[in-house]
Coordinates of C-alpha atoms in Angstrom, one line a residue:
M1402 CA 102.9 76.1 115.2
G1403 CA 103.8 72.8 114.5
K1404 CA 105.1 70.2 116.9
E1405 CA 108.5 70.1 115.1
S1406 CA 109.0 73.7 115.9
L1407 CA 111.9 75.5 116.9
Q1408 CA 113.3 74.8 120.1
V1409 CA 115.1 78.2 120.8
L1410 CA 112.3 79.8 120.0
N1411 CA 109.5 78.1 122.1
A1412 CA 112.0 78.6 125.1
L1413 CA 112.5 82.6 124.3
D1414 CA 108.0 82.2 123.6
V1415 CA 107.5 80.8 127.1
A1416 CA 110.3 82.2 129.3
K1417 CA 108.8 83.7 132.7
T1418 CA 110.5 87.0 132.8
Q1419 CA 114.1 87.1 133.9
W1420 CA 116.6 89.5 135.2
Y1421 CA 117.8 89.2 131.3
H1422 CA 114.9 91.2 129.9
F1423 CA 115.0 94.2 132.3
T1424 CA 118.7 94.3 131.0
A1425 CA 117.6 94.5 127.8
I1426 CA 114.6 97.1 128.2
I1427 CA 117.3 99.0 130.3
I1428 CA 120.0 98.8 127.3
A1429 CA 117.7 99.8 125.0
G1430 CA 115.2 101.8 126.2
M1431 CA 119.0 104.3 127.3
G1432 CA 118.9 104.4 123.5
F1433 CA 115.0 106.1 123.7
F1434 CA 115.6 108.2 126.4
T1435 CA 118.5 109.7 124.7
D1436 CA 116.4 109.7 121.8
A1437 CA 113.6 112.2 123.5
Y1438 CA 115.7 114.2 124.7
D1439 CA 117.8 115.2 121.5
L1440 CA 114.4 115.3 119.5
F1441 CA 112.6 117.9 121.9
C1442 CA 115.9 119.8 123.8
I1443 CA 115.6 122.0 121.1
S1444 CA 111.8 123.5 121.4
L1445 CA 113.5 124.5 125.3
V1446 CA 116.1 126.3 123.3
T1447 CA 114.4 128.2 119.9
K1448 CA 113.3 131.5 121.0
L1449 CA 116.5 131.9 123.5
L1450 CA 118.6 131.4 120.3
G1451 CA 116.1 134.0 118.3
R1452 CA 117.0 136.9 121.2
I1453 CA 121.1 135.7 121.2
Y1454 CA 121.5 136.0 117.0
Y1455 CA 118.2 137.5 115.7
H1456 CA 118.1 140.4 118.1
V1457 CA 116.7 143.7 115.7
D1458 CA 117.6 147.2 118.0
G1459 CA 114.8 148.9 118.6
A1460 CA 112.2 146.4 118.0
P1461 CA 109.0 145.9 120.0
K1462 CA 109.8 142.3 120.5
P1463 CA 112.8 140.5 121.1
G1464 CA 114.7 138.6 117.6
S1465 CA 113.0 135.5 117.2
L1466 CA 114.5 132.7 113.9
P1467 CA 113.6 133.9 110.8
P1468 CA 110.8 131.3 109.4
N1469 CA 113.5 129.5 107.3
V1470 CA 115.8 128.9 110.0
A1471 CA 113.2 127.9 112.5
A1472 CA 111.9 125.4 110.1
A1473 CA 115.4 124.1 109.8
V1474 CA 115.9 124.4 113.2
N1475 CA 113.2 122.5 114.1
G1476 CA 112.6 119.7 111.3
V1477 CA 116.2 118.7 110.1
A1478 CA 116.4 116.4 113.2
F1479 CA 113.5 114.7 111.1
C1480 CA 114.9 114.1 107.9
G1481 CA 118.1 112.9 109.8
T1482 CA 116.2 110.6 111.5
L1483 CA 113.6 109.6 108.9
A1484 CA 116.7 108.6 106.2
G1485 CA 117.7 106.6 109.5
Q1486 CA 115.2 105.2 109.8
L1487 CA 114.7 103.6 105.8
F1488 CA 118.9 103.0 106.1
F1489 CA 119.5 101.2 109.9
G1490 CA 116.3 99.1 109.3
W1491 CA 117.0 97.6 106.0
L1492 CA 120.9 97.5 107.0
G1493 CA 119.7 95.6 110.3
D1494 CA 118.2 92.8 108.6
K1495 CA 121.2 92.5 105.6
M1496 CA 124.4 92.7 109.1
G1497 CA 122.4 91.8 112.3
R1498 CA 120.4 93.5 114.9
K1499 CA 123.8 94.1 116.9
R1500 CA 126.2 94.2 114.6
V1501 CA 125.1 98.0 113.7
Y1502 CA 123.5 98.6 117.5
G1503 CA 126.4 100.3 118.5
V1504 CA 127.0 102.6 115.2
T1505 CA 123.6 104.1 116.0
L1506 CA 125.1 105.2 119.6
M1507 CA 128.3 106.7 118.5
L1508 CA 126.8 108.7 116.4
M1509 CA 124.2 110.4 119.0
V1510 CA 126.6 110.6 121.3
V1511 CA 129.2 112.5 118.6
C1512 CA 126.4 114.4 117.1
S1513 CA 125.0 115.3 120.4
I1514 CA 128.3 117.4 121.1
G1515 CA 128.5 118.7 118.4
S1516 CA 125.6 120.4 118.4
G1517 CA 126.6 122.3 121.0
L1518 CA 129.7 123.6 119.4
S1519 CA 129.4 126.3 116.3
F1520 CA 132.1 127.5 113.6
G1521 CA 132.4 130.9 113.4
H1522 CA 130.3 133.5 115.5
N1523 CA 128.0 134.9 113.4
S1524 CA 123.9 133.7 113.2
Q1525 CA 124.6 131.9 109.6
S1526 CA 128.0 130.2 110.7
V1527 CA 126.0 129.2 114.4
M1528 CA 122.8 127.4 112.6
T1529 CA 124.5 125.7 109.6
T1530 CA 126.7 124.1 111.9
L1531 CA 124.2 123.4 114.4
C1532 CA 121.3 121.8 111.8
F1533 CA 124.6 119.9 110.4
F1534 CA 124.8 118.6 113.7
R1535 CA 121.0 117.5 114.5
F1536 CA 120.6 116.4 111.1
W1537 CA 123.3 113.2 111.6
L1538 CA 121.7 113.7 115.2
G1539 CA 118.7 112.6 113.5
F1540 CA 120.1 110.1 111.6
G1541 CA 121.3 108.1 114.7
I1542 CA 118.4 108.3 116.5
G1543 CA 116.7 107.0 113.3
G1544 CA 118.6 104.1 113.7
D1545 CA 117.9 103.3 117.1
Y1546 CA 114.0 102.9 116.3
P1547 CA 114.0 100.2 114.0
L1548 CA 116.8 98.2 115.4
S1549 CA 115.5 99.0 119.7
A1550 CA 111.6 97.6 118.5
T1551 CA 113.3 94.5 117.3
I1552 CA 115.6 93.8 119.4
M1553 CA 112.9 94.3 122.1
S1554 CA 110.7 92.0 120.5
E1555 CA 112.8 88.8 119.5
Y1556 CA 114.3 88.5 122.8
S1557 CA 110.6 88.8 124.7
N1558 CA 108.2 86.1 125.0
K1559 CA 104.2 86.2 123.7
K1560 CA 102.6 86.9 126.9
T1561 CA 104.7 90.5 127.8
R1562 CA 106.6 90.9 124.6
G1563 CA 103.5 94.3 124.3
A1564 CA 104.7 95.6 127.5
F1565 CA 108.6 95.3 127.5
I1566 CA 108.6 96.5 123.4
A1567 CA 106.4 99.7 125.4
A1568 CA 108.4 99.7 128.2
V1569 CA 111.9 100.1 125.8
F1570 CA 108.9 103.0 123.5
A1571 CA 108.0 104.6 127.3
M1572 CA 111.8 105.7 128.4
Q1573 CA 110.8 108.5 125.7
G1574 CA 109.0 110.1 128.6
F1575 CA 111.5 110.1 130.8
G1576 CA 114.0 111.8 128.4
I1577 CA 110.8 114.4 127.3
L1578 CA 110.9 114.7 131.2
G1579 CA 114.9 115.0 132.1
G1580 CA 115.0 116.8 128.7
G1581 CA 112.9 119.4 130.9
I1582 CA 113.8 119.3 134.6
F1583 CA 117.8 119.5 133.4
A1584 CA 116.3 123.2 131.1
V1585 CA 114.5 124.4 134.4
F1586 CA 118.5 123.6 136.5
I1587 CA 120.3 125.4 134.1
S1588 CA 118.3 128.5 133.7
M1589 CA 117.6 128.8 137.3
V1590 CA 121.2 128.5 138.0
F1591 CA 122.3 131.2 135.2
K1592 CA 119.0 133.0 136.4
A1593 CA 120.9 133.1 139.9
K1594 CA 124.0 133.9 138.6
F1595 CA 123.6 136.4 135.8
D1596 CA 120.8 138.7 136.6
A1597 CA 119.0 140.9 134.0
P1598 CA 116.5 143.2 133.3
A1599 CA 113.3 142.6 131.2
Y1600 CA 113.5 142.9 127.4
A1601 CA 111.3 146.2 127.7
V1602 CA 113.1 147.5 130.7
D1603 CA 116.6 146.9 128.0
P1604 CA 116.6 144.9 125.4
V1605 CA 119.8 144.4 124.8
A1606 CA 120.8 143.6 128.4
S1607 CA 118.1 141.6 129.0
T1608 CA 119.9 138.6 127.3
V1609 CA 123.4 138.2 129.2
P1610 CA 126.5 137.1 127.2
Q1611 CA 126.1 133.7 129.4
A1612 CA 123.2 133.1 127.7
D1613 CA 124.6 131.3 125.2
Y1614 CA 126.2 128.5 127.5
I1615 CA 122.3 127.8 127.9
W1616 CA 121.4 126.1 124.7
R1617 CA 125.0 124.8 124.5
I1618 CA 124.8 122.7 127.7
I1619 CA 121.4 121.4 127.4
L1620 CA 122.0 119.9 123.9
M1621 CA 125.7 118.6 124.5
V1622 CA 124.5 116.9 127.5
G1623 CA 122.5 114.5 125.6
A1624 CA 125.6 112.9 124.7
L1625 CA 125.9 111.5 128.0
P1626 CA 123.2 108.6 128.8
A1627 CA 124.5 106.9 125.3
A1628 CA 127.9 107.0 126.7
L1629 CA 126.6 104.9 129.5
T1630 CA 125.0 102.4 127.7
Y1631 CA 127.1 101.9 124.9
Y1632 CA 129.0 99.7 126.7
W1633 CA 126.2 97.2 126.8
R1634 CA 124.8 97.5 123.5
M1635 CA 128.3 95.7 122.7
K1636 CA 128.1 92.6 125.2
M1637 CA 124.9 92.2 124.1
P1638 CA 124.6 88.5 121.9
E1639 CA 122.4 88.8 118.6
T1640 CA 119.0 87.8 118.4
A1641 CA 118.2 84.1 118.3
R1642 CA 115.0 85.1 115.8
Y1643 CA 117.5 86.2 113.7
T1644 CA 120.7 84.3 113.8
A1645 CA 118.2 81.1 113.6
L1646 CA 115.8 82.4 110.9
V1647 CA 117.5 85.2 108.7
A1648 CA 121.3 84.0 109.1
K1649 CA 120.1 80.3 109.5
D1650 CA 122.8 79.2 112.5
T1651 CA 120.2 77.7 115.2
A1652 CA 123.2 76.1 116.5
Q1653 CA 124.6 79.6 117.2
A1654 CA 121.8 80.8 118.9
A1655 CA 120.8 77.9 120.8
S1656 CA 124.3 78.4 121.8
D1657 CA 123.8 82.8 122.5
M1658 CA 120.3 81.8 124.4
S1659 CA 121.6 79.0 126.1
K1660 CA 124.4 82.0 127.8
V1661 CA 121.5 84.9 127.8
L1662 CA 118.6 82.5 129.5
H1663 CA 121.3 79.9 131.9
M1664 CA 119.8 76.6 130.9
D1665 CA 117.5 77.6 133.5
I1666 CA 114.0 78.7 131.8
E1667 CA 110.7 77.2 133.3
A1668 CA 108.5 76.7 130.5
E1669 CA 104.8 77.9 131.5
T1670 CA 103.4 75.3 129.4
P1671 CA 106.0 72.6 130.2
E1672 CA 105.7 69.0 128.0
P1673 CA 108.9 67.6 129.0
A1674 CA 107.7 64.1 128.9
Q1675 CA 107.1 64.8 125.3
C1676 CA 110.3 66.7 124.3
Q1677 CA 112.1 63.7 125.5
G1678 CA 109.4 61.5 122.9
H1679 CA 110.6 62.7 120.3
A1680 CA 114.8 63.6 121.2
R1681 CA 114.9 60.3 121.9
K1682 CA 112.5 59.0 118.1
W1683 CA 114.5 61.7 116.3
E1684 CA 118.0 59.4 117.4
L1685 CA 116.6 56.3 116.4
E1686 CA 115.8 57.4 113.0
S1687 CA 118.7 59.8 113.0
A1688 CA 120.2 59.1 109.1
Q1689 CA 116.2 59.1 108.2
C1690 CA 115.9 61.9 109.8
Q1691 CA 119.3 64.0 108.2
G1692 CA 117.9 62.5 104.5
H1693 CA 114.9 65.0 105.2
A1694 CA 116.5 68.1 106.8
R1695 CA 118.8 68.3 103.5
K1696 CA 115.3 67.8 101.5
C1697 CA 113.8 70.3 103.6
D1698 CA 116.3 72.9 103.2
R1699 CA 116.5 72.9 99.6
D1700 CA 112.8 72.9 99.7
T1701 CA 113.2 75.5 102.8
Q1702 CA 114.9 77.8 100.2
Q1703 CA 113.2 78.0 97.8
L1704 CA 110.2 79.2 99.6
R1705 CA 112.4 82.0 100.8
N1706 CA 113.7 83.1 97.7
A1707 CA 109.9 82.9 96.5
Y1708 CA 109.6 86.1 97.6
G1709 CA 110.8 89.1 98.7
L1710 CA 109.9 92.2 100.0
F1711 CA 107.4 94.5 97.7
S1712 CA 106.7 90.9 95.4
K1713 CA 103.6 90.3 95.0
E1714 CA 103.6 88.0 97.6
F1715 CA 104.7 90.3 100.6
L1716 CA 101.8 92.1 99.0
R1717 CA 99.3 89.7 99.3
C1718 CA 100.5 88.6 103.1
H1719 CA 101.5 91.6 104.7
G1720 CA 100.8 94.5 102.4
T1721 CA 97.9 96.0 104.4
H1722 CA 99.4 95.2 107.2
L1723 CA 102.4 97.8 106.6
L1724 CA 99.7 100.1 104.7
G1725 CA 98.2 100.4 107.9
T1726 CA 101.1 100.4 110.0
A1727 CA 102.9 103.5 108.4
I1728 CA 99.7 105.8 107.6
T1729 CA 98.4 105.7 110.9
W1730 CA 102.1 106.3 111.9
F1731 CA 101.7 109.1 109.3
L1732 CA 98.8 110.7 110.8
F1733 CA 99.6 110.6 114.5
D1734 CA 103.0 111.8 114.5
I1735 CA 101.3 115.4 112.3
A1736 CA 99.4 116.1 115.9
F1737 CA 101.7 114.4 118.0
Y1738 CA 105.2 116.6 117.2
S1739 CA 103.1 120.0 116.8
Q1740 CA 101.5 119.7 119.5
N1741 CA 105.6 118.8 121.1
L1742 CA 107.7 121.6 119.5
F1743 CA 105.0 124.2 119.6
Q1744 CA 103.9 123.6 123.3
K1745 CA 105.4 127.2 123.8
D1746 CA 103.1 128.5 120.8
I1747 CA 99.9 127.5 122.6
F1748 CA 101.0 128.3 126.0
T1749 CA 102.0 131.7 125.5
A1750 CA 98.9 132.2 123.2
I1751 CA 96.2 131.0 126.4
G1752 CA 98.5 133.4 128.1
W1753 CA 100.3 131.0 130.3
I1754 CA 103.9 132.0 129.4
P1755 CA 104.1 135.7 129.8
P1756 CA 104.6 137.7 127.1
A1757 CA 108.6 137.4 125.2
A1758 CA 109.4 141.4 126.2
T1759 CA 108.3 141.3 129.8
M1760 CA 110.5 138.6 131.0
N1761 CA 114.6 138.6 130.0
A1762 CA 116.4 135.3 127.5
V1763 CA 117.2 133.2 130.5
E1764 CA 113.4 133.3 132.5
E1765 CA 112.3 132.8 129.2
V1766 CA 114.2 129.3 129.1
F1767 CA 112.9 128.8 132.5
R1768 CA 109.2 129.6 132.4
I1769 CA 108.9 127.2 128.9
A1770 CA 110.9 124.8 130.4
R1771 CA 109.3 124.2 133.5
A1772 CA 105.6 125.1 131.4
Q1773 CA 106.7 121.9 129.2
T1774 CA 107.8 119.4 131.9
L1775 CA 104.9 119.5 133.9
I1776 CA 103.1 118.3 130.7
A1777 CA 105.7 115.6 130.7
L1778 CA 104.9 114.5 134.5
C1779 CA 101.9 114.8 134.3
S1780 CA 100.1 113.3 131.3
T1781 CA 103.0 112.0 129.2
V1782 CA 104.4 110.2 131.0
P1783 CA 101.8 108.0 132.5
G1784 CA 100.2 107.9 129.2
Y1785 CA 103.6 105.3 128.1
W1786 CA 103.1 103.3 131.8
F1787 CA 99.7 103.4 131.3
T1788 CA 100.2 101.7 127.5
V1789 CA 103.3 99.1 129.3
A1790 CA 100.3 97.8 132.0
F1791 CA 97.5 97.4 129.5
I1792 CA 98.8 96.5 126.3
D1793 CA 98.9 92.2 127.3
R1794 CA 95.9 92.9 128.8
I1795 CA 93.2 94.7 126.0
G1796 CA 95.6 94.9 123.6
R1797 CA 96.9 96.9 121.0
F1798 CA 94.1 97.5 118.9
T1799 CA 92.0 98.8 121.9
I1800 CA 94.1 100.9 123.2
Q1801 CA 94.9 102.5 119.9
L1802 CA 91.5 102.5 118.5
M1803 CA 90.5 104.6 122.0
G1804 CA 93.5 106.5 121.8
F1805 CA 92.7 108.0 118.5
F1806 CA 89.2 108.9 119.9
F1807 CA 90.0 110.7 123.0
M1808 CA 92.3 112.5 120.9
T1809 CA 89.8 113.6 118.1
V1810 CA 87.4 114.6 121.0
F1811 CA 89.6 116.3 123.2
M1812 CA 91.5 118.9 120.5
F1813 CA 87.9 119.7 119.4
A1814 CA 86.8 120.5 123.1
L1815 CA 89.3 123.0 122.7
A1816 CA 89.5 124.1 119.2
I1817 CA 85.8 124.4 118.7
P1818 CA 85.5 127.1 121.9
Y1819 CA 88.8 127.8 121.8
H1820 CA 88.4 131.8 122.7
H1821 CA 86.7 130.5 125.9
W1822 CA 90.3 128.8 127.1
T1823 CA 92.0 132.0 126.5
L1824 CA 90.7 133.7 128.8
K1825 CA 93.0 134.0 131.9
D1826 CA 89.7 132.2 134.6
N1827 CA 89.3 129.4 131.6
Q1828 CA 93.7 128.9 131.5
I1829 CA 93.3 126.2 133.8
G1830 CA 90.7 124.1 132.0
F1831 CA 92.5 124.3 128.6
I1832 CA 95.6 122.7 130.6
V1833 CA 93.8 120.5 131.6
L1834 CA 92.3 119.6 127.8
Y1835 CA 95.6 119.9 126.4
S1836 CA 97.4 117.7 129.1
L1837 CA 94.5 114.6 128.5
T1838 CA 95.4 114.6 124.5
F1839 CA 99.4 114.0 125.8
F1840 CA 97.7 111.2 127.9
F1841 CA 95.8 109.3 125.4
A1842 CA 98.5 109.7 122.2
N1843 CA 100.7 108.2 124.9
F1844 CA 98.2 105.4 126.7
G1845 CA 97.4 105.2 122.8
P1846 CA 99.0 105.1 119.1
N1847 CA 102.4 106.8 119.9
A1848 CA 103.3 103.5 121.7
T1849 CA 101.7 100.9 119.6
T1850 CA 102.2 102.0 116.2
F1851 CA 106.0 101.3 117.6
V1852 CA 104.9 98.5 118.8
V1853 CA 102.9 96.5 116.3
P1854 CA 105.5 96.8 113.7
A1855 CA 107.9 95.2 115.8
E1856 CA 105.8 91.8 116.0
I1857 CA 103.7 91.2 112.4
F1858 CA 106.4 90.7 110.2
P1859 CA 108.7 87.9 108.9
A1860 CA 112.1 87.9 110.7
R1861 CA 114.0 88.6 107.7
F1862 CA 111.5 91.8 106.8
R1863 CA 111.2 92.6 110.2
S1864 CA 113.4 96.1 111.3
T1865 CA 113.4 96.5 107.5
C1866 CA 109.7 96.8 107.7
H1867 CA 109.5 98.7 111.1
G1868 CA 111.8 101.3 109.4
I1869 CA 109.6 102.1 106.5
S1870 CA 106.5 102.1 109.0
A1871 CA 108.8 104.8 111.7
A1872 CA 110.2 107.1 108.6
S1873 CA 106.5 107.2 107.9
G1874 CA 105.7 108.7 110.9
K1875 CA 108.7 111.4 110.5
L1876 CA 107.5 112.2 107.4
G1877 CA 104.3 113.1 109.8
A1878 CA 106.4 114.7 112.4
M1879 CA 108.4 117.2 109.5
V1880 CA 104.4 118.0 108.1
G1881 CA 104.0 118.5 111.7
A1882 CA 107.0 120.4 112.4
F1883 CA 107.3 123.2 109.2
G1884 CA 103.6 123.4 108.7
F1885 CA 102.6 123.6 112.1
L1886 CA 104.7 126.9 112.4
Y1887 CA 102.4 128.5 109.5
L1888 CA 99.0 126.7 109.6
A1889 CA 99.3 128.1 114.2
Q1890 CA 99.8 132.2 112.8
S1891 CA 97.2 134.6 113.4
P1892 CA 94.9 135.0 110.7
D1893 CA 95.4 138.6 110.8
K1894 CA 98.7 139.9 109.0
N1895 CA 99.2 142.3 111.8
R1896 CA 99.4 139.7 114.7
T1897 CA 101.9 137.1 113.0
D1898 CA 106.1 137.0 114.3
A1899 CA 108.6 138.0 112.1
G1900 CA 108.8 137.2 108.4
Y1901 CA 105.8 134.7 108.4
P1902 CA 102.6 135.0 106.5
P1903 CA 98.9 135.1 107.6
G1904 CA 98.3 131.5 108.9
I1905 CA 94.5 129.9 109.8
G1906 CA 95.1 130.3 113.9
V1907 CA 95.5 128.3 116.7
K1908 CA 92.0 127.2 116.7
N1909 CA 91.6 125.9 113.0
S1910 CA 94.6 124.2 113.4
L1911 CA 93.8 122.1 116.5
L1912 CA 90.6 121.9 114.6
F1913 CA 92.6 120.2 111.5
L1914 CA 94.6 118.3 114.1
G1915 CA 91.2 116.5 115.4
G1916 CA 90.6 115.2 111.6
L1917 CA 93.8 113.8 110.8
N1918 CA 93.4 111.7 114.4
L1919 CA 89.7 111.3 112.7
L1920 CA 91.5 109.5 110.1
G1921 CA 93.6 107.5 112.6
M1922 CA 91.2 106.0 113.8
L1923 CA 89.8 104.3 110.4
F1924 CA 93.5 103.5 109.2
T1925 CA 93.9 101.3 112.1
F1926 CA 91.6 99.0 111.1
L1927 CA 94.2 97.8 109.0
V1928 CA 96.4 97.2 111.2
P1929 CA 96.3 92.8 113.1
E1930 CA 96.4 92.0 116.8
A1931 CA 99.1 90.9 118.2
K1932 CA 98.4 89.9 121.9
G1933 CA 99.3 86.2 123.4
K1934 CA 100.8 85.6 119.7
S1935 CA 104.4 84.3 118.6
L1936 CA 106.2 86.1 116.2
E1937 CA 106.3 83.2 114.1
E1938 CA 102.5 82.9 114.0
M1939 CA 101.8 86.7 113.2
S1940 CA 104.2 86.8 110.4
G1941 CA 103.4 83.4 109.3
E1942 CA 106.5 82.1 109.0
N1943 CA 105.9 78.7 110.9
E1944 CA 103.4 78.3 107.3
D1945 CA 106.0 78.5 104.3
G1946 CA 107.9 75.6 106.0
T1947 CA 110.7 78.3 107.9
I1948 CA 110.3 76.5 111.0
E1949 CA 109.6 73.3 110.6
E1950 CA 112.4 73.0 109.2
L1951 CA 114.8 74.6 111.0
G1952 CA 112.7 72.8 113.7
R1953 CA 114.5 69.6 112.4
Q1954 CA 117.9 71.0 112.4
T1955 CA 117.8 71.6 116.0
L1956 CA 116.0 68.4 117.2
S1957 CA 119.3 67.0 115.1
H1958 CA 122.2 69.0 116.6
R1959 CA 120.4 68.4 119.7
T1960 CA 120.5 64.1 119.5
V1961 CA 124.3 65.0 118.5
S1962 CA 125.5 66.8 121.1
E1963 CA 123.7 64.4 123.5
A1964 CA 125.2 61.5 122.1

């Protein structure tokens, strides 16, 4: 970046870590806590929904959601998320990050509450209502991805930017953990209050009427963390990079960041004498400087308008990067969401969760929630925070490559001797390896695919490109959510769940997911390393004249104000 680079952006780049960084992490992070809670809590209650609304008299097993209903309930939020990522990503570049940031949160609050309500009492009306609200819940969650990532990247300094963005995303781990803990607590309360026999003893009495409240409470509680942070989101100023580089209001950007930084910032590479010298020089040559500024403004506008999103110039500069971020996120999410949403099926297959007929409805919720909570506590959450600790030391590229590699290794280690792991004496070994795949998913591509798109694209496309990359990931999540339901079914038609055709079995499904992780390793080589570089250096905005022009405007503004 040249000597005349925009001072307010330089101030952000070299800012020492201050309280406002942590405030931004908490405000944006609570959105991600809510996102994860809302997206993954559905997997805790799908078996309960089947027992309540799809009970069949005389059946040897408890009721379960039909394939089309299970696919809709599990996947409809991802459809909404994909749409929201594209729409709000685009809107964040057109209207500003802050202006649409609160809208996503209110959507999440309203639709979390709506998900726990229902019109009518029959299965069709309840599932239709649930799917309707979960689609729009996903739409709000989708907006949170590009906006939170972009806001955090544009607020951060370049030395610890990766850790700050990853810390926002790491709140997803606490959201998954929080959902599991709350489901354990609620199911314990209901179990103590409304005890019931196992399904095999009394099929009807095994599902107490009050169980219908459990899934509603679990879904509706997701509104609380979102509602609690709404006020603080509205108080955040627009990011300086959007205001300066997209809205082209450098005076407002300087004013906003002066309030945020309290004019108290110390540069880590201070050059006060040089800066004062430049200021005196610009003051002495103010008339000439303003003439140059007007000329540069015209030239810069021409350069800025020279290419748009998906033009040949964009594709030349950033097309490979966008392909890399989109494909790696797509491949990763197929494996990640397949694992997350269907942990309960894998745990049942290896015998970690007892057969459904041996439990009542509330106990089944408790067992599923406990299993997922243990996985989150022991592998998911630590994995996220390992990324936070190391991303600015060893870099995004290394962490992503390493994560894909170990996920591949551990999935093959689970799949190849799969029969060995299903034996009762070997279940602990299976859980350890299964947990390690989650650890390296989160100390790996789950975090880096979120961080990198917020760093490598120009400010005017940053939110949109992050939204496209994230939407590609959610497309993978939908493939995982819909496809794994069918793939993991037993090849023996007599052993499939009710309504499902024979699949390829859990073993072959895990082999398939391992192959996708191997592909993810290869596509990682398309993604550049952003460690230690400014956003403008990564995006190339300091090469098209934009930064130099804005720097002139800022110094001119400073000269006038000092005079």
